[in-house]
Structures are given as structure tokens and as C-alpha cells.
mmCIF file of C-alpha atoms in Angstrom:
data_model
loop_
_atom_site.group_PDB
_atom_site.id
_atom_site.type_symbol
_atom_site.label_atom_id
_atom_site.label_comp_id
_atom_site.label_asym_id
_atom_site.label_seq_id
_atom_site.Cartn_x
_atom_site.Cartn_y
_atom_site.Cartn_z
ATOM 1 C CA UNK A 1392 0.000 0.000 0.000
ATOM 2 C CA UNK A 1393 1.194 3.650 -0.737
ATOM 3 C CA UNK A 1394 0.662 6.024 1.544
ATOM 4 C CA UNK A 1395 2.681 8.621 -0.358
ATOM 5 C CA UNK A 1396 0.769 11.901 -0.835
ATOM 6 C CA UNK A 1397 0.411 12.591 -4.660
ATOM 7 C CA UNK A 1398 1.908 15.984 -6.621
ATOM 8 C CA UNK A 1399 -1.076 18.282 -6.037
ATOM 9 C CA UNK A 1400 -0.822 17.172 -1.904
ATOM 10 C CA UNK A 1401 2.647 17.712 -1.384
ATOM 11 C CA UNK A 1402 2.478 20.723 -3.147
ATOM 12 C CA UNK A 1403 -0.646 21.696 -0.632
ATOM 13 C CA UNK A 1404 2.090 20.910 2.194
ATOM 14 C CA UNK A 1405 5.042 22.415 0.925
ATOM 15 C CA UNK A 1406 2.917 25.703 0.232
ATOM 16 C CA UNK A 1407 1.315 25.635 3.805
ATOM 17 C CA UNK A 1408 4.956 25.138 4.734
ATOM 18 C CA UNK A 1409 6.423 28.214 3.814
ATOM 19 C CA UNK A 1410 3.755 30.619 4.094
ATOM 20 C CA UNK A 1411 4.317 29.389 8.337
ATOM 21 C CA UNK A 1412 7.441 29.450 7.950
ATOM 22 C CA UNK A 1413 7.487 33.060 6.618
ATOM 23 C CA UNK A 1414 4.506 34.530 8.622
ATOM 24 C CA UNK A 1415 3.969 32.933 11.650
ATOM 25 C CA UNK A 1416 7.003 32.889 13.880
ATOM 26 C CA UNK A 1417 6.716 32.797 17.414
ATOM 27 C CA UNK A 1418 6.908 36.636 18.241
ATOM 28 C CA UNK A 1419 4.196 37.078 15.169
ATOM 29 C CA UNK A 1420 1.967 34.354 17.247
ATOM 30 C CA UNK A 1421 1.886 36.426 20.205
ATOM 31 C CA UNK A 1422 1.414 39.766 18.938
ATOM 32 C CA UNK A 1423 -1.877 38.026 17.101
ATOM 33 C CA UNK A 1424 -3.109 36.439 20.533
ATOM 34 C CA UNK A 1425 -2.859 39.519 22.447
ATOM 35 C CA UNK A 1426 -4.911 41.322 19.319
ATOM 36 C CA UNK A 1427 -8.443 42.353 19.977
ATOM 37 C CA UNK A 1428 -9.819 38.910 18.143
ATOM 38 C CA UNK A 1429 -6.979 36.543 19.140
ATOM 39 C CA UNK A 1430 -5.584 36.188 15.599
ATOM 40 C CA UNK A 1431 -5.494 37.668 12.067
ATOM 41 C CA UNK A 1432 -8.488 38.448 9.921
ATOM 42 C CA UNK A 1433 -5.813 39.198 7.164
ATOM 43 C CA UNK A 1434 -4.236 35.536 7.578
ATOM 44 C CA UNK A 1435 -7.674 33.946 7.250
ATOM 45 C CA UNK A 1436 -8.435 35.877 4.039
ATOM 46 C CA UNK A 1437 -4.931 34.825 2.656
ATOM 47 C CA UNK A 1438 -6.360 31.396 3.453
ATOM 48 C CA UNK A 1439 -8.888 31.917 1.400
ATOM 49 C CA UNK A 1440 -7.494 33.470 -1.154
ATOM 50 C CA UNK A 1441 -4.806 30.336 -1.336
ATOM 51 C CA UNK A 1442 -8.242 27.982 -1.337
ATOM 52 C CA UNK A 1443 -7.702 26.249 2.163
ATOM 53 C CA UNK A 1444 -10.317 27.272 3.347
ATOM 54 C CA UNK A 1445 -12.191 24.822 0.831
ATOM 55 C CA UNK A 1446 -9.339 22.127 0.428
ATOM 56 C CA UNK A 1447 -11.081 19.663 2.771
ATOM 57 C CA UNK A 1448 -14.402 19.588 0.552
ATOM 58 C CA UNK A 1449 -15.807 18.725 -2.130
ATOM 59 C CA UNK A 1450 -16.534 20.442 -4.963
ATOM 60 C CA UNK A 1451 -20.511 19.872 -4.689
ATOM 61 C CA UNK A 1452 -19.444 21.570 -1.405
ATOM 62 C CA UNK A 1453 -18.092 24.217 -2.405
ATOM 63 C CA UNK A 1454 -14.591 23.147 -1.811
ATOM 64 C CA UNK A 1455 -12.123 22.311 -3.950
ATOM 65 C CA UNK A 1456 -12.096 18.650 -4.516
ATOM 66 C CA UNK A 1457 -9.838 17.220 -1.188
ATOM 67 C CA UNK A 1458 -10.759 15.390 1.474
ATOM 68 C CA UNK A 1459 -9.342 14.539 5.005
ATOM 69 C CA UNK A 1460 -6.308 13.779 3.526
ATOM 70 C CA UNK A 1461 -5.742 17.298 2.410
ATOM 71 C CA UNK A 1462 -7.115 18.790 6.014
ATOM 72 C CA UNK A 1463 -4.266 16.889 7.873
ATOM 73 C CA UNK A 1464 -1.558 18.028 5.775
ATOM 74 C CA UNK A 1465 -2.576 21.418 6.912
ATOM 75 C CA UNK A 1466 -3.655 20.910 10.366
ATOM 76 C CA UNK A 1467 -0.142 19.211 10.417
ATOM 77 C CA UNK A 1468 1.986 22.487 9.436
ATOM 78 C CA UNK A 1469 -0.554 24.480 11.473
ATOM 79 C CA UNK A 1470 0.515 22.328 14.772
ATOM 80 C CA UNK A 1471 4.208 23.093 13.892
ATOM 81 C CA UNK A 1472 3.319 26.855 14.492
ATOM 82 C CA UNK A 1473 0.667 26.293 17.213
ATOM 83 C CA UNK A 1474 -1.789 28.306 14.869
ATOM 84 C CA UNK A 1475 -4.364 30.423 17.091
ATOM 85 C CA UNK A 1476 -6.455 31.287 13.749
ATOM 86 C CA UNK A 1477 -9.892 29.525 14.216
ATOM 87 C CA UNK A 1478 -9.025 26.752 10.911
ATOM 88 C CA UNK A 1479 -10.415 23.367 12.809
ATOM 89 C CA UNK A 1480 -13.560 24.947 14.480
ATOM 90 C CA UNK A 1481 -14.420 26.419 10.975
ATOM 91 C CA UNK A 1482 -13.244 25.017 8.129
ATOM 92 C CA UNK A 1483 -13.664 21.696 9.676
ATOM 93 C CA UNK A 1484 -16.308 21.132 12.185
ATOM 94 C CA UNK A 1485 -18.712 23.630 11.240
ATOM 95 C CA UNK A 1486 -18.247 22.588 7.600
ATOM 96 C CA UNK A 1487 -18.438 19.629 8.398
ATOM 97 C CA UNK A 1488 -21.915 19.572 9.884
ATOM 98 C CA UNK A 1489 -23.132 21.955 7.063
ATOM 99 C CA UNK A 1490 -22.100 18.935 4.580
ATOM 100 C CA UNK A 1491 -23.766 16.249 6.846
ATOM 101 C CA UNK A 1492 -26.759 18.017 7.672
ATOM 102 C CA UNK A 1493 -27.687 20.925 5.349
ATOM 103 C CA UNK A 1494 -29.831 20.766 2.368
ATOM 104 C CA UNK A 1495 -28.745 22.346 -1.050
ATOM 105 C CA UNK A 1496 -29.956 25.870 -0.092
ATOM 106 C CA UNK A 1497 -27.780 25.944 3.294
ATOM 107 C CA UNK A 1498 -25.020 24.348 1.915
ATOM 108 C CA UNK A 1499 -24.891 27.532 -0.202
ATOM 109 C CA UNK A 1500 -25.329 29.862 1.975
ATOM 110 C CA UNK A 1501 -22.960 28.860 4.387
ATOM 111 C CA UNK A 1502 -20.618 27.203 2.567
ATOM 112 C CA UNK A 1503 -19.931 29.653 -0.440
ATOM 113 C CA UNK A 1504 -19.217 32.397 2.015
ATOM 114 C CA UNK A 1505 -17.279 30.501 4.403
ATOM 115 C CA UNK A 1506 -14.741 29.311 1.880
ATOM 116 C CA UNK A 1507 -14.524 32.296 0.455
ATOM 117 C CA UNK A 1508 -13.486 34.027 4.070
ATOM 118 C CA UNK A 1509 -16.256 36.057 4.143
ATOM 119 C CA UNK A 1510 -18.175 34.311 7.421
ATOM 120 C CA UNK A 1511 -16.995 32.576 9.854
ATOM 121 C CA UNK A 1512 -18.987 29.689 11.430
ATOM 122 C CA UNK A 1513 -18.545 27.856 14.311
ATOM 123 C CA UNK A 1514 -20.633 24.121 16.308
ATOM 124 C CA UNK A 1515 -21.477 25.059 19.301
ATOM 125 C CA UNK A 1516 -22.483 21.473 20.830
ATOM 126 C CA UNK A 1517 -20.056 21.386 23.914
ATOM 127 C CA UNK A 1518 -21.737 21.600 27.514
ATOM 128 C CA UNK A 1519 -19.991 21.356 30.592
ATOM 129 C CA UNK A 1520 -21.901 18.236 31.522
ATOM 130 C CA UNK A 1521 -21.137 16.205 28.115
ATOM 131 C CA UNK A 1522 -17.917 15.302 28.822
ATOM 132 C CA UNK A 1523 -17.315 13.813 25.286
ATOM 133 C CA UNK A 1524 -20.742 11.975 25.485
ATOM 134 C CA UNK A 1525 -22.242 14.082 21.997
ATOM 135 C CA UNK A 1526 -25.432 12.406 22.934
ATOM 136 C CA UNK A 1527 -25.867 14.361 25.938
ATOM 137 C CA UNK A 1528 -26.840 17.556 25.259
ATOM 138 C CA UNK A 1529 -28.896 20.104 27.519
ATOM 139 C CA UNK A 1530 -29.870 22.845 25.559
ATOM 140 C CA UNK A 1531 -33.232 22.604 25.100
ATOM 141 C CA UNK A 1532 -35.398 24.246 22.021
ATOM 142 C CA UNK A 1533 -39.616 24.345 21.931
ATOM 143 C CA UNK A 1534 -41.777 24.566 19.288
ATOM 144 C CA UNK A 1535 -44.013 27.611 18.912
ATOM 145 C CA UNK A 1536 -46.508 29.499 16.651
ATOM 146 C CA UNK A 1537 -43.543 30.959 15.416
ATOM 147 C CA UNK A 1538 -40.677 29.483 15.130
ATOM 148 C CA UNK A 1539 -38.403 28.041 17.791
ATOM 149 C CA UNK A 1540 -36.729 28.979 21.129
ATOM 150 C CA UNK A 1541 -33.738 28.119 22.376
ATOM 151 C CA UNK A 1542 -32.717 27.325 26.170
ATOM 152 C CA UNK A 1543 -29.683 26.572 27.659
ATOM 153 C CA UNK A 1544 -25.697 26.712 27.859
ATOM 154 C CA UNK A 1545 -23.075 25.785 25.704
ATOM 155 C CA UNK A 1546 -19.178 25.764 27.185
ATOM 156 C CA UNK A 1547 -15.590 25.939 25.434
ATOM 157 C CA UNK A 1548 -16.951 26.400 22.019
ATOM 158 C CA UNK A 1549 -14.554 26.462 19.721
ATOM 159 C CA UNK A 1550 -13.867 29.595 17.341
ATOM 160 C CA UNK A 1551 -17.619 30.909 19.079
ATOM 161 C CA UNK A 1552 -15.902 34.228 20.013
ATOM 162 C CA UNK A 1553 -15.042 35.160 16.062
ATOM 163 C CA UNK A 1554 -18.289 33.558 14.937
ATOM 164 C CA UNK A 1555 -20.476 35.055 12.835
ATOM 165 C CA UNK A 1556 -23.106 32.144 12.677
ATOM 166 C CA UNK A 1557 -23.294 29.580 15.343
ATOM 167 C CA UNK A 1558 -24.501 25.728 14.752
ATOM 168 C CA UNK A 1559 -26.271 25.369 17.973
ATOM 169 C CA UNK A 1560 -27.308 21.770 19.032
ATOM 170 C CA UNK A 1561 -30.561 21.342 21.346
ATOM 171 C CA UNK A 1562 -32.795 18.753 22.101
ATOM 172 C CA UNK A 1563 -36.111 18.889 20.766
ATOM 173 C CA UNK A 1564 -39.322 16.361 20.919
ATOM 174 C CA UNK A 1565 -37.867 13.964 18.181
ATOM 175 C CA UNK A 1566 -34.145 13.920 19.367
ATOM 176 C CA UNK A 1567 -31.067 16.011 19.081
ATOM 177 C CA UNK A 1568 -31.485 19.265 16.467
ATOM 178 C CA UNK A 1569 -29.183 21.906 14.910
ATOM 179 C CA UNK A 1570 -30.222 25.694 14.493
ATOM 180 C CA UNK A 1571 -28.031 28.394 12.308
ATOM 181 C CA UNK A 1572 -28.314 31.006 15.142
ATOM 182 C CA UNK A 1573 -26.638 34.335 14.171
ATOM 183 C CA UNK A 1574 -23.844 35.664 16.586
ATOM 184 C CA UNK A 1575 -25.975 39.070 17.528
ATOM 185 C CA UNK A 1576 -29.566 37.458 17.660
ATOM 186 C CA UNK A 1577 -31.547 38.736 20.795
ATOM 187 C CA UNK A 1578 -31.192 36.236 24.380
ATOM 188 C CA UNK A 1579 -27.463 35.235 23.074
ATOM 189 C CA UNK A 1580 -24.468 35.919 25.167
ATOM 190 C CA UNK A 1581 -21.556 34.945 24.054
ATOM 191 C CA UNK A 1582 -18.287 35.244 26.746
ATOM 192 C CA UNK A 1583 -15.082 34.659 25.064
ATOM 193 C CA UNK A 1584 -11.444 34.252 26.893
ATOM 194 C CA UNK A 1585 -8.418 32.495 26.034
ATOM 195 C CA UNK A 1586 -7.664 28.480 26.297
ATOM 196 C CA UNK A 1587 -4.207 27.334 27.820
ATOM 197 C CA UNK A 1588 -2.874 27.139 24.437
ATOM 198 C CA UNK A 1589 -3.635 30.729 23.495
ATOM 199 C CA UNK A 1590 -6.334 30.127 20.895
ATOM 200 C CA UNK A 1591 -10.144 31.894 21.630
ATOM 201 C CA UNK A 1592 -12.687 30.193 23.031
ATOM 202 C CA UNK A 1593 -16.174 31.214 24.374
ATOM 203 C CA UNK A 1594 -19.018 30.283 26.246
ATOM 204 C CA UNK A 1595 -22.770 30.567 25.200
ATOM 205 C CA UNK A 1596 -25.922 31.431 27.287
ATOM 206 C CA UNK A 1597 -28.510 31.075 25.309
ATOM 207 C CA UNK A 1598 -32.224 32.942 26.799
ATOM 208 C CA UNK A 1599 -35.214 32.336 24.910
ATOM 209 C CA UNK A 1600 -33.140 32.374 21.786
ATOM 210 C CA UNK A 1601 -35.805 33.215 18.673
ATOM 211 C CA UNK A 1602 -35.057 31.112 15.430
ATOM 212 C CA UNK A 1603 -37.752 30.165 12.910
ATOM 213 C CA UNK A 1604 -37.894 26.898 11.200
ATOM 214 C CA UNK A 1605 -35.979 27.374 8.401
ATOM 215 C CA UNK A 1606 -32.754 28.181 10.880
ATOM 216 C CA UNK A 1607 -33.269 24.017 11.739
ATOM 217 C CA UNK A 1608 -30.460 22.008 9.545
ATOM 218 C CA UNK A 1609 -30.921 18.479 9.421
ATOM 219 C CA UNK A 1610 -34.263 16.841 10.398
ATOM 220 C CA UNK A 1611 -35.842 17.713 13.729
ATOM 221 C CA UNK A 1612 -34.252 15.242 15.914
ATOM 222 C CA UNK A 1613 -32.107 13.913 13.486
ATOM 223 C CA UNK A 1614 -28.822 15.702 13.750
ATOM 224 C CA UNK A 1615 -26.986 13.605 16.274
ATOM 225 C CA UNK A 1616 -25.167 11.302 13.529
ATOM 226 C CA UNK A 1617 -24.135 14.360 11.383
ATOM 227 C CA UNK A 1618 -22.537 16.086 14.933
ATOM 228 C CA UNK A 1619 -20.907 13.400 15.306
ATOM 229 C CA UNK A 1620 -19.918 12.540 11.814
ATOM 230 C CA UNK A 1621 -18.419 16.049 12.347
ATOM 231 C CA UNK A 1622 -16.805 16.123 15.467
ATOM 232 C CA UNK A 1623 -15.026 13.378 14.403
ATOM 233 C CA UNK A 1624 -13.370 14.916 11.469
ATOM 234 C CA UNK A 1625 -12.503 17.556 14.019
ATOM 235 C CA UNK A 1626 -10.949 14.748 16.064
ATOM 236 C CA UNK A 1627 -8.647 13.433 13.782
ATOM 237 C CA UNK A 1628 -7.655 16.749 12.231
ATOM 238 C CA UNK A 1629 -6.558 18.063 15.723
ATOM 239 C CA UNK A 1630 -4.689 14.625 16.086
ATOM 240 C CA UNK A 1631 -3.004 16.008 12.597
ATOM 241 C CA UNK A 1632 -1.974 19.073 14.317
ATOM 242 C CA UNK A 1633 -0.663 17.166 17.129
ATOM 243 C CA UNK A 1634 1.830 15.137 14.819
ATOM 244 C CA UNK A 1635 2.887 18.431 13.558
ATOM 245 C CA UNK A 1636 3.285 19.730 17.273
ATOM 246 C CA UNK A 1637 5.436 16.686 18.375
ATOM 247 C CA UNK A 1638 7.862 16.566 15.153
ATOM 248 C CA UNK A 1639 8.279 20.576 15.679
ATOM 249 C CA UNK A 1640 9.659 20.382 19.612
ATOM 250 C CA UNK A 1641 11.284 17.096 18.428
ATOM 251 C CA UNK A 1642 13.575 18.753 15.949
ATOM 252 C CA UNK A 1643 14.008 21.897 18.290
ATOM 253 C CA UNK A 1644 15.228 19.816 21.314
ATOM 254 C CA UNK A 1645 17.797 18.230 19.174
ATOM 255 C CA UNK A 1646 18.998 21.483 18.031
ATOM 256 C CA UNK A 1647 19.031 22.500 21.533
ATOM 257 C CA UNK A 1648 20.989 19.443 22.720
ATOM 258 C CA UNK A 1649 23.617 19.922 19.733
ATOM 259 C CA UNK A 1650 24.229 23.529 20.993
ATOM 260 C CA UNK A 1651 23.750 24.002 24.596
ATOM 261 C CA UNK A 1652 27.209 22.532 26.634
ATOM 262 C CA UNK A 1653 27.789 20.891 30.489
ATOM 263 C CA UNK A 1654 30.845 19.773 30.959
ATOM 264 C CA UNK A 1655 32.982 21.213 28.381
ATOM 265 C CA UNK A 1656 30.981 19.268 25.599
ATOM 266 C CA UNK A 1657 27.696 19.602 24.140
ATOM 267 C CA UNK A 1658 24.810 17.818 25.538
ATOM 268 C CA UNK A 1659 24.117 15.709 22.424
ATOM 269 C CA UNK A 1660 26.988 13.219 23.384
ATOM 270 C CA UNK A 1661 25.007 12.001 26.963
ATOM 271 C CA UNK A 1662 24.315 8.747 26.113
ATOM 272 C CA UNK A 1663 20.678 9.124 28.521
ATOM 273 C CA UNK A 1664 19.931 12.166 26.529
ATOM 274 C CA UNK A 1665 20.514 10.323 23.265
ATOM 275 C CA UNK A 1666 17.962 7.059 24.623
ATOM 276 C CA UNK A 1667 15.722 9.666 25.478
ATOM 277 C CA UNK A 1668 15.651 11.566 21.946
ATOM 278 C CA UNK A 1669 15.333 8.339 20.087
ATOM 279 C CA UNK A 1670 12.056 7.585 22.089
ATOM 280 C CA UNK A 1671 10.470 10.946 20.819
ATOM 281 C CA UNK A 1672 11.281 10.057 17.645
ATOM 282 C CA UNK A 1673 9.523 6.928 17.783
ATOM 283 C CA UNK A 1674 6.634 8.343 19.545
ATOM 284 C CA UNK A 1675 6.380 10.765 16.889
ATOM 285 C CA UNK A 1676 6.517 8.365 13.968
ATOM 286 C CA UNK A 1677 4.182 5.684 15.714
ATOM 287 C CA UNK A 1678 1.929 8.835 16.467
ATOM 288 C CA UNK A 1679 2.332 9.423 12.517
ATOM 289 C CA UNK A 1680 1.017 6.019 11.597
ATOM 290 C CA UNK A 1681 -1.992 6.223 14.056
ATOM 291 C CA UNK A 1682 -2.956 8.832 11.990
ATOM 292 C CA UNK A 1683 -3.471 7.353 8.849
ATOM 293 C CA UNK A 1684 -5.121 4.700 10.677
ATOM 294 C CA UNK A 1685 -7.550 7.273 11.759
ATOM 295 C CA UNK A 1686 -7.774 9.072 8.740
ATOM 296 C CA UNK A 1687 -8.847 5.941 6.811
ATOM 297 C CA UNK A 1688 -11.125 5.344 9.721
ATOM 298 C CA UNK A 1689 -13.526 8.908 8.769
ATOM 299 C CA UNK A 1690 -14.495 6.965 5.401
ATOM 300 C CA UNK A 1691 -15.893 3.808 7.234
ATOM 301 C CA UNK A 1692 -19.501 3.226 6.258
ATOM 302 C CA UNK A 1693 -20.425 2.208 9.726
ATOM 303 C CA UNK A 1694 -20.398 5.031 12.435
ATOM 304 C CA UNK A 1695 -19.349 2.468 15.324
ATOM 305 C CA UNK A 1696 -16.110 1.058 13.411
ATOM 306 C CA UNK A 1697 -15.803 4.792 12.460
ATOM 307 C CA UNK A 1698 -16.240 6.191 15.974
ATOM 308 C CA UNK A 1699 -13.524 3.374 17.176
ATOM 309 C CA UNK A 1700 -11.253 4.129 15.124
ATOM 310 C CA UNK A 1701 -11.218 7.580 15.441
ATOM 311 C CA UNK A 1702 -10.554 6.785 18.996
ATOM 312 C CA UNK A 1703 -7.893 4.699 18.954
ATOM 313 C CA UNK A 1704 -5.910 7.725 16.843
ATOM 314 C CA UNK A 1705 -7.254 9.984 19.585
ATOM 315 C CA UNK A 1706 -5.759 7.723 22.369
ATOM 316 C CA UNK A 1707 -2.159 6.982 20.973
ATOM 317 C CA UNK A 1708 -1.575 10.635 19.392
ATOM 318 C CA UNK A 1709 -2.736 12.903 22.145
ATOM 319 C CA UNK A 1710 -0.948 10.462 24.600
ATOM 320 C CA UNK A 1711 2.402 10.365 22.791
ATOM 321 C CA UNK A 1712 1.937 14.387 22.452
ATOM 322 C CA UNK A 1713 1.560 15.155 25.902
ATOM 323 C CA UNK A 1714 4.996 12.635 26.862
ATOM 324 C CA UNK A 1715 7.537 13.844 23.775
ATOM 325 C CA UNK A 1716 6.644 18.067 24.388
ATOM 326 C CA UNK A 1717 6.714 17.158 28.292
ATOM 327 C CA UNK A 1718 10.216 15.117 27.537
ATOM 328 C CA UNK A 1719 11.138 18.556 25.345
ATOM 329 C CA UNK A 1720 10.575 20.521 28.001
ATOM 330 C CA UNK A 1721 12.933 18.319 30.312
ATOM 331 C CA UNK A 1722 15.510 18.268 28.104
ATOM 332 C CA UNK A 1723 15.328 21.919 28.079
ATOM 333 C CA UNK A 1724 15.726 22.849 31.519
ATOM 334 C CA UNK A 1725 14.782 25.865 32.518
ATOM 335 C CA UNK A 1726 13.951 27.608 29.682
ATOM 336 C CA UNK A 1727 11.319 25.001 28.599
ATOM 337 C CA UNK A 1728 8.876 26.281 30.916
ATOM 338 C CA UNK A 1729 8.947 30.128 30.319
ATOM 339 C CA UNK A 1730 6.073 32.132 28.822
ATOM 340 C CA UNK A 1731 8.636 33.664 26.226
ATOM 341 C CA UNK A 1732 10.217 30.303 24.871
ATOM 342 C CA UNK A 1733 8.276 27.980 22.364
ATOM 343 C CA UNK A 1734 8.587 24.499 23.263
ATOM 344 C CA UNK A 1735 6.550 24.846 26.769
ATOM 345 C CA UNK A 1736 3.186 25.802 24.033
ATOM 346 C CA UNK A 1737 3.675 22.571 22.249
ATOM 347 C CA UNK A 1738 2.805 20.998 25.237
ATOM 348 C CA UNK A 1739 0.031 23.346 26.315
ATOM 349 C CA UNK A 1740 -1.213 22.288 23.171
ATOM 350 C CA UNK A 1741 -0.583 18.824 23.613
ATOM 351 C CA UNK A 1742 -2.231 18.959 26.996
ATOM 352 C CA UNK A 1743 -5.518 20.813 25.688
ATOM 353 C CA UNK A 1744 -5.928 18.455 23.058
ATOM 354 C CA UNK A 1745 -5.928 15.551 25.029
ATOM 355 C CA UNK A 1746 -8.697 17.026 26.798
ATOM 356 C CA UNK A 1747 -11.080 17.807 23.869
ATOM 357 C CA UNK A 1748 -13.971 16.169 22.676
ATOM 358 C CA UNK A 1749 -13.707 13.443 25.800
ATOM 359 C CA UNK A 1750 -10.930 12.086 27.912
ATOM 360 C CA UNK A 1751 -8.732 9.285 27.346
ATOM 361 C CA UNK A 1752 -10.885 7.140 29.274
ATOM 362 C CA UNK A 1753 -13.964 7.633 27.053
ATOM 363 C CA UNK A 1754 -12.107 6.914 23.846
ATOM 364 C CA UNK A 1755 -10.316 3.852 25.170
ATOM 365 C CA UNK A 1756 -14.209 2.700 26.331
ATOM 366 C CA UNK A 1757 -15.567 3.689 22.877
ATOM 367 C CA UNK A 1758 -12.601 1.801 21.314
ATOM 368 C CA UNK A 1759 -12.770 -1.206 23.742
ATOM 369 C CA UNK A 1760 -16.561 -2.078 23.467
ATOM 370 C CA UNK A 1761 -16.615 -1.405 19.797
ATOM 371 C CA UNK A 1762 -13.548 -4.562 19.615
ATOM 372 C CA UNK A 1763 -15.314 -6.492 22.520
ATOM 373 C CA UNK A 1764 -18.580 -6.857 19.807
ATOM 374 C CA UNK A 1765 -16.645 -7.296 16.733
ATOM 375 C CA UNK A 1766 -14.824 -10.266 17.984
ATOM 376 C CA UNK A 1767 -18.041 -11.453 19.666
#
């Protein structure tokens, strides 16, 4: 089997590449965090502009023909610069559940402006209570004479402070739903502050919320496959920008080790040091491999295999994340821990993803009883 990427994907890389390389370097990341928004509307619309905003769809999308293949060869070069812009909770997830859910006439008019850069959309599904369980949502919507109205909370919602639309799941009579509810409608509060890793986040309180029927995408009641559908594509893409994460403070701490001395000689010729590098390295590269397993997994016609396997990648990645940036940070000393050096937010990233969309112990559930019935 070859996993090679083909001409027009490496080209996709290589071009993500070097715009990071060019235009987001450390000191640039933290001017953009500390910016009124928390990154760079003029990024996003050179994003656009350079179609990646689109490269993950289709084009009866309104994409441009990729796939998840695509997304994690960006998400990958995005983790190398710990990106703040809002790329997964966007391009991703929301688009995501626009594909799974919307009917022709949504799919336009969200998708044509949010691949162009012109909106920005975000899922707000998260509630404090859910802990990973997508089933479990509180936020409650009721039918009336006109329309609906929404009721409830929604915590740590991705890209919600930048939003221009929000997705918002509730539960109605048939099930779970999804409403297009526009950032300023009346009853919406949206309260945005900063995750550990530096990107925006906000939380929603929604008060008799007033959407009419044509704001419902999806079926009433019928959404909860096509979140989850779309949470999972945001799973394995932030597993993507793990990878890139982990090879970034890999390749760092060896340059580190090859400069900084102890002893009269560099620290690159401790033979501990050396054990402990060649462990991150096969961390990273096992980590690499658990994502094509998980990437091949999004395609699986059945949503349990799919859901498995999208949490076995979410297990081994974010696990091996969190130990090779922590290990970076070791071999650092010091220096790896201080808000002005780089390789301490690879592992606040690291950490923070191992925490979203459910914990470890979920995922290795999901995974477990999913294997315990297909070997039944």
C-alpha cells in the first residue's frame, strides 16, 4: 500500500509550509493572541485566497475537490506553528456539519461564504456536563406558533468568540437538532477568553433564543449522527496538528541538545539524553502512523467502526503528544517552561488536546466495546 501523498498534496504541504514558515514565527503568534480577536483576519483571508479554506471539501461543497487527507496536511503544518487562527472549528467542524446536515440551499449559503473568508462559522455542541458523550446535550429548544426557542448553555466552544453564525445543538421532541443562530440574535451571550494554548474560546448562554424553522439544519431530531460525523473529522484533524506539534519540539530539542554545553561538551553526546531523543522520535513516527489509521477510519460506512477508530488515533496521538513536548521541556531545563520560549506551548497544546472532545478514558471505552462486539 502507498501512503505517499500525490503531486497536487505535497504541493498543498510544501505551500502551507512556507507561508508558516514566513509569517507565523513565534513573536508574530503572540502579537496576534494579544490582538483584539486573538488572531489575524488578514491571515484567514490569505487562506482563502490560497483555497484552504475549501481544500477539505468537495466540490458539490463548495470546496475544492480534497478530502481529510488534504485537512491533515494542513492541520499538520498548522501544529508546527501552534496556529491560534480559528481553521479546525471552521473550516472543519462547522463545515463539516453543514455537509452532513444541510440541504442544497444551506449548503450555499454557508458554505460559499465561508470558503470564500467572508463568514466565519462555528458548532457550538459542547456543555460542561457532556464530557465527550455528543449524545448528551442540555440545551433545550420548543416549538411555537412561530418558530423556535432556544434554552440553555453551551461551554468551550470552539472559534464561538469570532463567529459570525453559530450551529447550535438542542434537544427537541424527536431527538437532538441543529439551528443556524446568528452571533448578535436577541437572548445570546456569548463570553469569550483564552484556552491554555492561546487560541479563543467562548461560552454561550442562550435565553429564549428566537429562530424560525428554516434556521433548523438536518431533520428535527435527526442531527446527532451528522454532529458526530463532524466532530469526528474535528478529532482526527486536531490529532493532525498534534503530529505536527510533536515533530516541531522534536527537531528543536535536538537542536538545543547539539548547541547548549555541560561539561565542556555539548549535551548531544550524553548517552541518557541520546535514549531519550530516540524515544520521541519513535513516539512521533508511531503517532504518525496512528494517523493514517484514523484518517482511513472517517471513510468507514459504519459510524461504530468509524467512531472506534477515530478513537484509537485519539488515544495513541494525544498520549504520545503530551509525553515527547513534556520530555522537550525536560531536556530543556529551565527555559522550557517560560512564557517567552516555544517548546513549553507545544505541550500546552498537547495537553488541551488531550482534553477535547472526551478524555482518554472515554475513547479507550468507545474503542474497547466497539472490539469487545466485533470479535463477539
Amino acid at each position: 500500500m502507498d501512503f505517499s501523498p500525490t503531486q497536487e498534496q505535497a504541493a498543498l504541504k510544501e505551500s502551507a509550509r512556507r507561508l508558516c514558515e514566513r509569517d507565523y514565527g513565534f513573536e508574530q503568534r503572540r502579537h496576534r493572541i494579544r490582538g483584539a480577536e486573538g488572531f489575524s483576519r488578514d491571515l484567514w483571508k490569505t487562506f482563502a485566497d490560497l483555497g484552504w479554506l475549501g481544500a477539505g471539501l468537495s466540490e458539490d461543497d463548495f470546496g475544492y475537490g480534497g478530502g481529510p487527507v488534504e485537512t491533515a496536511l494542513l492541520q499538520e503544518e498548522f501544529g508546527r506553528v501552534l496556529l491560534v487562527e480559528p481553521y479546525l472549528s471552521c473550516a472543519i467542524i462547522a463545515a463539516r456539519a453543514v455537509v452532513a446536515l444541510g440541504d442544497p440551499a444551506q449548503k450555499e449559503a454557508l458554505l460559499a461564504p465561508l470558503v470564500a473568508g467572508e463568514k466565519l462559522i462555528a458548532l457550538a455542541h459542547n456543555e460542561a456536563a457532556m464530557r465527550g458523550d455528543d449524545a448528551a446535550v442540555r440545551t433545550e429548544a420548543r416549538l411555537t406558533a412561530d418558530g423556535w426557542r432556544l434554552e440553555g448553555r453551551k461551554a468551550f466552544v470552539l472559534g464561538g468568540s469570532s463567529a459570525d453564525i453559530l450551529l447550535v445543538s438542542a434537544r427537541t421532541p424527536g431527538g437532538v437538532s441543529l439551528f443556524e443562530v446568528p452571533a448578535d440574535a436577541a437572548g445570546l451571550e456569548v463570553v469569550a477568553y483564552h484556552a491554555v494554548d492561546g487560541r479563543r474560546v467562548a461560552d454561550l448562554m442562550l435565553t429564549d433564543v428566537a429562530v424560525d424553522d428554516a434556521a433548523r439544519i438536518g431533520p428535527e431530531g435527526g442531527a446527532l449522527p451528522g454532529i458526530e460525523l463532524a466532530v469526528d473529522h474535528g478529532v482526527i484533524a486536531l490529532m493532525a496538528e498534534c503530529v505536527g506539534a510533536m515533530d516541531a519540539a522534536l527537531w528543536l530539542t535536538r537542536d538545543y541538545l547539539t548547541t547548549r554545553k555541560q561539561f565542556g561538551v555539548t549535551l548531544n553526546t550524553f548517552q541518557a539524553l541520546q535514549h531519550r531523543m530516540a524515544d520521541m522520535l519513535v513516539e512521533t513516527e508511531l503517532a504518525r502512523s496512528m494517523l493514517l489509521r484514523g484518517i482511513a477510519a472517517l471513510s468507514d460506512p459504519d459510524p461504530r467502526a468509524r467512531r472506534a477508530g477515530v478513537s484509537a488515533a485519539k488515544v495513541q496521538i494525544a498520549e504520545a503528544a503530551v509525553k515527547v513536548t513534556g520530555e522537550a521541556i525536560q531536556m530543556h531545563g529551565g527555559i522550557g517552561v517560560t512564557e517567552e520560549y516555544v517548546v513549553g506551548h507545544f505541550y500546552k497544546r498537547a495537553v488541551l488536546a488531550r482534553g477535547l472532545f472526551g478524555s482518554i478514558d472515554l475513547h479507550l471505552e468507545r474503542f474497547a466495546a466497539w472490539s469487545r462486539k466485533a470479535v463477539a
